[in-house]
XYZ file of C-alpha atoms in Angstrom:
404
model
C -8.008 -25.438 -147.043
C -6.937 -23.509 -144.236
C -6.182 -25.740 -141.846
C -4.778 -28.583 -144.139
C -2.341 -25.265 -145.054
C -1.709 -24.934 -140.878
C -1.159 -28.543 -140.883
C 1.891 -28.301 -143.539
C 3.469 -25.148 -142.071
C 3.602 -26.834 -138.406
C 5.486 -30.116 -140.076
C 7.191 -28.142 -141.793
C 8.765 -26.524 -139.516
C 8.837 -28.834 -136.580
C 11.069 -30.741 -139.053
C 13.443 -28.382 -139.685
C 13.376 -27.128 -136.035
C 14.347 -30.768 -135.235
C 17.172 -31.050 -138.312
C 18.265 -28.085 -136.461
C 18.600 -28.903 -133.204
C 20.471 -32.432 -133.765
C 22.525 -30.612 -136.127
C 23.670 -28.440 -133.429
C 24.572 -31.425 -130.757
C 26.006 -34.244 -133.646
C 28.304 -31.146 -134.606
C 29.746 -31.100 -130.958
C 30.193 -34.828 -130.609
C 31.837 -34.442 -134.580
C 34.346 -31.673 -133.575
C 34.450 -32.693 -129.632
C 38.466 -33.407 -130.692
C 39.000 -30.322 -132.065
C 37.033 -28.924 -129.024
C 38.885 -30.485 -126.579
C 42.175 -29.146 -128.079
C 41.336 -25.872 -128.246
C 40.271 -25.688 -124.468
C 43.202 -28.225 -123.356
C 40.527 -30.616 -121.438
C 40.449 -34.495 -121.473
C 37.076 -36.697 -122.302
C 35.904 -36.794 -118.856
C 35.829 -33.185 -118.751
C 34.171 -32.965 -122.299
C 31.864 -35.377 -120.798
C 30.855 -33.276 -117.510
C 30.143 -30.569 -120.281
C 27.945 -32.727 -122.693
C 26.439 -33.890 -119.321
C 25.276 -30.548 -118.249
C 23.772 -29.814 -122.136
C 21.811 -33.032 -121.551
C 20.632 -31.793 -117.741
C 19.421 -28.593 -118.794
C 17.514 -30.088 -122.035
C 15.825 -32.494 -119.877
C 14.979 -29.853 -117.323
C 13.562 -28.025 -119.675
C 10.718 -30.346 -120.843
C 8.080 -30.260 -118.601
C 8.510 -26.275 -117.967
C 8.121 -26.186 -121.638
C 5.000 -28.663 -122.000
C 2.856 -26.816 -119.657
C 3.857 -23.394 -121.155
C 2.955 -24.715 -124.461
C -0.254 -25.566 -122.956
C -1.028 -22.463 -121.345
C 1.265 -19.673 -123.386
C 0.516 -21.696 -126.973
C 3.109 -23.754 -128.845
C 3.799 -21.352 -131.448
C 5.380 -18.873 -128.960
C 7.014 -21.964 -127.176
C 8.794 -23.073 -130.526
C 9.760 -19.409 -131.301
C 11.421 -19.052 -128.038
C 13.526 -22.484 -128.539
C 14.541 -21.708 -132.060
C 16.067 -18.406 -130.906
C 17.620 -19.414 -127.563
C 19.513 -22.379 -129.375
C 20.529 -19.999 -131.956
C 21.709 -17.512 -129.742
C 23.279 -20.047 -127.320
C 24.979 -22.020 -130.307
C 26.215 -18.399 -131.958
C 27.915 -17.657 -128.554
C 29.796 -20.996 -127.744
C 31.137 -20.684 -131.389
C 32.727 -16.887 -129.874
C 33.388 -17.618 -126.731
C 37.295 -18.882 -125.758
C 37.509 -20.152 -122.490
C 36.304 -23.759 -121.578
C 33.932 -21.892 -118.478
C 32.167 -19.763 -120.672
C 31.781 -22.750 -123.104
C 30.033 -24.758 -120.650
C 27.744 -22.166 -119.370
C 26.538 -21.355 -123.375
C 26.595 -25.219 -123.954
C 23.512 -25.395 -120.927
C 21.679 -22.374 -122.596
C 21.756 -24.514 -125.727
C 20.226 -27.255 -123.544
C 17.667 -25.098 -122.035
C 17.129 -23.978 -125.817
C 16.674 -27.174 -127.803
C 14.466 -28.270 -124.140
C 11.804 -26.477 -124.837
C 11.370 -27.777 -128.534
C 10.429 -31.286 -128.900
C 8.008 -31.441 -126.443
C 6.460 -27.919 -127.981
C 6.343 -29.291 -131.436
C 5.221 -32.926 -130.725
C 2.288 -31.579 -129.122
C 1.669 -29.165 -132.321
C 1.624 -32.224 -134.383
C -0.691 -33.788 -132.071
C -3.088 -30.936 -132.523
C -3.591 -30.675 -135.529
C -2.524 -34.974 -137.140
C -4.898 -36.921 -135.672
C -5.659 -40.208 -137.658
C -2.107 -39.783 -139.482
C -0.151 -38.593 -136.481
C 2.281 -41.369 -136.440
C 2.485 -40.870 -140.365
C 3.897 -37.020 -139.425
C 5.873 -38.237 -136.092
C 7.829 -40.677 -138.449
C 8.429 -37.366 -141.036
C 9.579 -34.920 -138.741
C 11.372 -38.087 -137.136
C 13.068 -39.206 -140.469
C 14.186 -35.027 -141.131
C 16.478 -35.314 -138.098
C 18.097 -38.209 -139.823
C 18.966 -35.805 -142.447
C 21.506 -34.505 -139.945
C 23.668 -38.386 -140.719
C 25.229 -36.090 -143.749
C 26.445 -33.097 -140.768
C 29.259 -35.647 -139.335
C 30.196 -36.330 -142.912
C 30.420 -32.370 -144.042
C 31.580 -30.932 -140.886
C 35.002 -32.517 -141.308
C 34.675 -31.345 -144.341
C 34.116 -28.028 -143.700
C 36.663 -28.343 -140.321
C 39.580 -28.999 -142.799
C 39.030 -25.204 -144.461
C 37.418 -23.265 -141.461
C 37.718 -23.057 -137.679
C 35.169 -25.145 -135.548
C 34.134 -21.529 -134.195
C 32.903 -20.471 -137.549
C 30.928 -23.955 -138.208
C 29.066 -23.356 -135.369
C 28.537 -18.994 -136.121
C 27.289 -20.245 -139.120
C 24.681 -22.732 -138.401
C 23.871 -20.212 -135.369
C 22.556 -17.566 -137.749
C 20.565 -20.622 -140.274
C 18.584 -21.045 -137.129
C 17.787 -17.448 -135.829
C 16.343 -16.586 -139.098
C 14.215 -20.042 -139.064
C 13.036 -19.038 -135.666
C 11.567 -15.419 -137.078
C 10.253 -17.300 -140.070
C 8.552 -19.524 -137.991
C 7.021 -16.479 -135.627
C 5.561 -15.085 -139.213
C 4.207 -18.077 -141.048
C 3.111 -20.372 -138.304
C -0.653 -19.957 -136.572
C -1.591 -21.450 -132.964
C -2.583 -24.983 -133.145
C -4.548 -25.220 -129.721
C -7.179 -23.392 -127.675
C -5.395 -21.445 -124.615
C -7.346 -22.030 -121.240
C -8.668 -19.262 -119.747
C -7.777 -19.971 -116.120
C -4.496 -22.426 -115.574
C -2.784 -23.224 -111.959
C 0.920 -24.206 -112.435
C 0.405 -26.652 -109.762
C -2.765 -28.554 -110.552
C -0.549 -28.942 -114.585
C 2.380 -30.111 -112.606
C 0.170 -32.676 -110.326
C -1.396 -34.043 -113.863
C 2.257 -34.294 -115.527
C 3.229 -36.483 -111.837
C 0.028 -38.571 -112.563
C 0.454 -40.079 -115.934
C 4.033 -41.969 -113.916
C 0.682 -43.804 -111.907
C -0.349 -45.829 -115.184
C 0.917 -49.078 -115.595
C 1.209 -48.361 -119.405
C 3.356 -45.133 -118.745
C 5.354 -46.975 -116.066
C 6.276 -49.757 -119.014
C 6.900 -47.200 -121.445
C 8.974 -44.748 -118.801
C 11.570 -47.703 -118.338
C 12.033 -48.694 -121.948
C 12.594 -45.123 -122.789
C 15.269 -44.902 -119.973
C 17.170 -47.544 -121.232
C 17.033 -45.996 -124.613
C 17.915 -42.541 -123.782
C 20.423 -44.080 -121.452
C 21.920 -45.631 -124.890
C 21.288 -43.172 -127.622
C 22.964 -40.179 -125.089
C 26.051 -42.689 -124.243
C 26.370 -43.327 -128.250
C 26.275 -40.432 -129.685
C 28.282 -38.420 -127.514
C 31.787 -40.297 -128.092
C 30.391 -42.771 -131.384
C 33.085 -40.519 -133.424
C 35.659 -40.560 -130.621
C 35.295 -43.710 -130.066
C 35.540 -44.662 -133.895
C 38.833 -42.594 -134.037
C 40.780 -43.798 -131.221
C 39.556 -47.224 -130.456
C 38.689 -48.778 -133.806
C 41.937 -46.698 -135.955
C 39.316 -45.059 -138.368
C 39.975 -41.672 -139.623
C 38.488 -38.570 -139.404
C 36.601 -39.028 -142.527
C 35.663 -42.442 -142.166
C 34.306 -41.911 -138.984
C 32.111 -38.788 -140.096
C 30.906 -41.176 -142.353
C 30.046 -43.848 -139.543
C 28.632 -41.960 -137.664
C 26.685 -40.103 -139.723
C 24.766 -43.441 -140.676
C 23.190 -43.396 -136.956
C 20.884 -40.545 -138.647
C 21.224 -41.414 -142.438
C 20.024 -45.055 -141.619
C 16.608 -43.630 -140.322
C 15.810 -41.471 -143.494
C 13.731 -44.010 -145.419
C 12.613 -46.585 -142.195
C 11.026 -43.926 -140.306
C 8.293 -42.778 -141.926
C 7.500 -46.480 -142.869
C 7.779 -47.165 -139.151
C 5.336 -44.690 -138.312
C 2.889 -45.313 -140.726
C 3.120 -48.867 -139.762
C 2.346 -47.448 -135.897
C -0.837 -45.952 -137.227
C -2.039 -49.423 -138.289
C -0.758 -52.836 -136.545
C 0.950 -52.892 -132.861
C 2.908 -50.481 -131.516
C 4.539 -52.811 -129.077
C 5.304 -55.596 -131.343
C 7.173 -52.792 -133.700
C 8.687 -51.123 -130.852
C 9.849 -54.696 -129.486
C 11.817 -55.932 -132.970
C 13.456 -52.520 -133.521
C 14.546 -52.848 -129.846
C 16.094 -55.693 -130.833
C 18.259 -55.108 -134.085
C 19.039 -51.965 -131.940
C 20.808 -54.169 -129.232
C 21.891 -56.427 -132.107
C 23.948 -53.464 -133.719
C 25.358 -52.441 -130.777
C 26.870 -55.155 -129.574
C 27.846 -55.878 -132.865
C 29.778 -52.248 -132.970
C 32.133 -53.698 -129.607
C 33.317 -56.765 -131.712
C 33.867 -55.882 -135.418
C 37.119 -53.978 -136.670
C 36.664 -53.122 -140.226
C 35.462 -50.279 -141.769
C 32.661 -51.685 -143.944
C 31.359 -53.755 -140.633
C 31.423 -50.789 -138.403
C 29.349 -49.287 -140.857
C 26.860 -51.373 -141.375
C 26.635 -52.111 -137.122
C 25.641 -48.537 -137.355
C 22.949 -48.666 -139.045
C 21.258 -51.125 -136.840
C 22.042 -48.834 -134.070
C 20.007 -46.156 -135.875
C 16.929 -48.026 -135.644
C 16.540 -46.984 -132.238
C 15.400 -43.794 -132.627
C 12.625 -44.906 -134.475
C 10.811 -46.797 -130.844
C 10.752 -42.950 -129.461
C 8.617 -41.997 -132.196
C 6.627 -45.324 -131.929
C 6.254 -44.587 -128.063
C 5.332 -40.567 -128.357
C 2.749 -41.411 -131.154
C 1.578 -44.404 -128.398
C 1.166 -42.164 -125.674
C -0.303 -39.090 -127.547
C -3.135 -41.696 -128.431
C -3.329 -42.758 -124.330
C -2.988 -39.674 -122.826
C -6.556 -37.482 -122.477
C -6.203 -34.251 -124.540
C -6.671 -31.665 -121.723
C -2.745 -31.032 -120.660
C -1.435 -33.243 -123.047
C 2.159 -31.244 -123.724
C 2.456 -30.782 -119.878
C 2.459 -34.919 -119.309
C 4.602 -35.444 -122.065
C 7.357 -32.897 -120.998
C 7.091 -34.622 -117.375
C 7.899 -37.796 -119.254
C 10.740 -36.128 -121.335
C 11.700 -34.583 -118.351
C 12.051 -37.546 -116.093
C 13.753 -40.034 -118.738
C 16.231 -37.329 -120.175
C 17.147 -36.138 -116.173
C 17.869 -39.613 -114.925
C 19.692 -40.560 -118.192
C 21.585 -37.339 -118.716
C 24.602 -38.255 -116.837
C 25.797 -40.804 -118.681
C 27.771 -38.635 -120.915
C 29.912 -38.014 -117.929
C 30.185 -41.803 -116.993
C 30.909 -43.159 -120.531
C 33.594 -40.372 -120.511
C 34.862 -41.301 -116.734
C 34.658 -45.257 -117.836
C 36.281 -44.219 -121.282
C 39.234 -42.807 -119.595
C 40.083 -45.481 -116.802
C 39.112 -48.687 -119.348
C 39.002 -47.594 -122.838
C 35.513 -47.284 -124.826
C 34.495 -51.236 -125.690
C 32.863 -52.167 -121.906
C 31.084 -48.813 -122.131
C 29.406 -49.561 -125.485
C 29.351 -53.185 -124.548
C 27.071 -52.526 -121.178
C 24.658 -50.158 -123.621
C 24.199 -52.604 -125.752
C 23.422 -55.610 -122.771
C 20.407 -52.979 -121.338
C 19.151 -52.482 -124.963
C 18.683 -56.600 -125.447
C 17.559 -56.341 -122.052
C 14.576 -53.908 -122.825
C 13.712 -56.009 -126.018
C 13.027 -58.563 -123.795
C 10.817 -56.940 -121.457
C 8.547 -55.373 -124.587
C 8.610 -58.722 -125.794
C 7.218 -59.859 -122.366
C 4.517 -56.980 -122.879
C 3.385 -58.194 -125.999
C 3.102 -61.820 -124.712
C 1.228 -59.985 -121.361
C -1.128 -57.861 -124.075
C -2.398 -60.464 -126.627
C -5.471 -62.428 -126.076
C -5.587 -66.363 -127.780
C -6.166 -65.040 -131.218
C -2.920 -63.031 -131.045
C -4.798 -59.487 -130.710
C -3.917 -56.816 -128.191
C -6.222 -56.087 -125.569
C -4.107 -53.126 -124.183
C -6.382 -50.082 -124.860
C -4.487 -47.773 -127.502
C -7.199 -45.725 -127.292
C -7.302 -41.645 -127.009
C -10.019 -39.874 -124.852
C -11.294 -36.722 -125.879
C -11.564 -34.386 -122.860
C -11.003 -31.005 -123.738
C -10.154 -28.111 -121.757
């Protein structure tokens, strides 16, 4: 009874973590106008800033894999959930666009060392359901489509700076919550070298199946950052929507995940993980090409919600890998993953801002969309590449059981 008790806390609170933390960065990209006022900067500027959140956060993952192997998730959860707090508190004080972006890369050190922390937690302790409790803690940071649809809300009767004090102190008191209720999920080793952790993160990139997987979740990140960072913006000044209405269009990028992703990762646990991940690839693509050529309101909308099927193939692809990778190390070569995707696609914040500014937002989302179809087609490819005759995989899903 214990440990099915353990089991609930961790999910429980690796989803709220999670609501958390994308509440936090969709509440920059929903007030980035108001932001951008206040410190007198233009969107490529904005961008450089949202760029360096998105540096530091992907930075942060493979520090914060290994030290949730070594130092224990718990304290590696406790330590994001009050950093972001903290960080999140400060930028909402601070008035000066420097000071700004030095607390906006604490928050993305913060939120860094989270995912990986709490993916690995869930990996502990789900085992023949863990893409069941990847798509729930997945389909609570959906939760967050109602924050772009509230904040404006809440923007028209209080100062950004107060909307972001306020969900500062939500999330220290989570974090000491957290430190009381939760319990370790994994055995410490007794003797760990730093290097011979980093060397086994840097092997995992040798595997063909990694190497597939690595370039698919490029593209996406490469997508999903681009998107969300300007998707109101670009609603506001490109397509003629309103505040409002594009709170509410954007917020469907996380709303439209609520009820698919738990289905989705259920769905993981059972039939092929590369066949799912190749169709939502697709409507992905679909949607956000879709978002480039449609004008009205109730189409914009619904192009939206295609584009939120996207972030359902990351938790297809973690709950994939978790199964692939051997046990011993396991958050370590996941936060090199994380790491190396989130690095190499982190600057595209600043380019969609620089393109944005010189050409307007349509080529931007336009090019996005063209490596999304693209990355359909070479999962699609994998599947083909994977399935015997009959139509059965014969890629090994399988997870190993070494132990420390």
């Amino acid at each position: 009874m214990k440990r099915m008790n353990d089991k609930n806390i961790a999910l429980f609170f690796s989803s709220t973590g999670w609501f958390l933390l994308l509440s936090t960065r969709l509440t920059v990209s929903t007030l980035l106008v108001n932001i951008e006022e206040s410190f007198g900067i233009d969107h490529a500027l904005a961008g450089i800033a949202l760029t360096g959140m998105w540096l530091s956060y992907g930075i942060m993952q493979f520090p914060s894999g290994v030290w949730s192997d070594i130092r224990g998730r718990k304290t590696t959860i406790f330590f994001s959930l009050l950093t972001f707090g903290l960080a999140f508190l400060f930028l909402g004080l601070t008035t000066n666009f420097f000071l700004f972006f030095v607390f906006i890369i604490i928050l993305g050190i913060g939120t860094g060392f989270f995912m990986t922390a709490s993916i690995s937690m869930l990996s502990d302790l789900f085992r023949e359901d863990r893409g069941r409790a990847f798509g729930i803690q997945a389909s609570s940071g959906s939760l967050t489509g109602i924050v772009p649809i509230v904040i404006p809300i809440l923007a028209a009767s209080f100062h950004w700076r107060s909307i972001f004090v306020g969900l500062a102190l939500i999330t220290i008191v989570i974090a000491f919550l957290f430190r009381r209720l939760a319990s370790e999920s994994t055995v410490l080793p007794p003797e760990v070298s730093f290097r011979d952790r980093f060397l086994d993160g840097v092997s995992v990139l040798k595997q063909r199946t990694t190497q597939l997987f690595f370039l698919i979740n490029l593209i996406l990140v490469f997508s999903w950052i681009g998107t969300t960072s300007f998707f109101p913006t670009y609603m506001i000044e490109s397509k003629g929507l309103s505040h409002l209405q594009a709170g509410i269009c954007f917020s469907l990028l996380s709303l439209g995940g609520i009820v698919i992703k738990p289905a989705v990762g259920i769905l993981s646990d059972r039939h092929n993980k590369r066949g799912i991940m190749t169709i939502l690839l697709f409507l992905t693509s679909a949607g956000l090409i879709a978002l480039v050529i449609v004008e009205s309101f109730p189409a914009l909308c619904a192009a939206a919600m295609f584009i939120s099927l996207g972030t359902s193939v990351f938790l297809v692809a973690n709950s994939y890998l978790m199964h692939f990778w051997q046990v011993r190390g396991r958050g370590g070569k996941l936060g090199f993953y994380r790491s190396f995707t989130i690095l190499i696609g982190s600057p595209i914040s600043a380019i969609i801002g620089y393109l944005a500014t010189k050409y307007g937002f349509d080529i931007s989302f336009l090019i996005l969309g063209v490596l999304l179809m693209a990355a359909s087609i070479i999962m699609f490819i994998s599947v083909l590449a994977c399935s015997d005759p009959a139509g059965k995989s014969v890629c090994s899903e399988r997870e190993t059981t070494e132990q420390f």
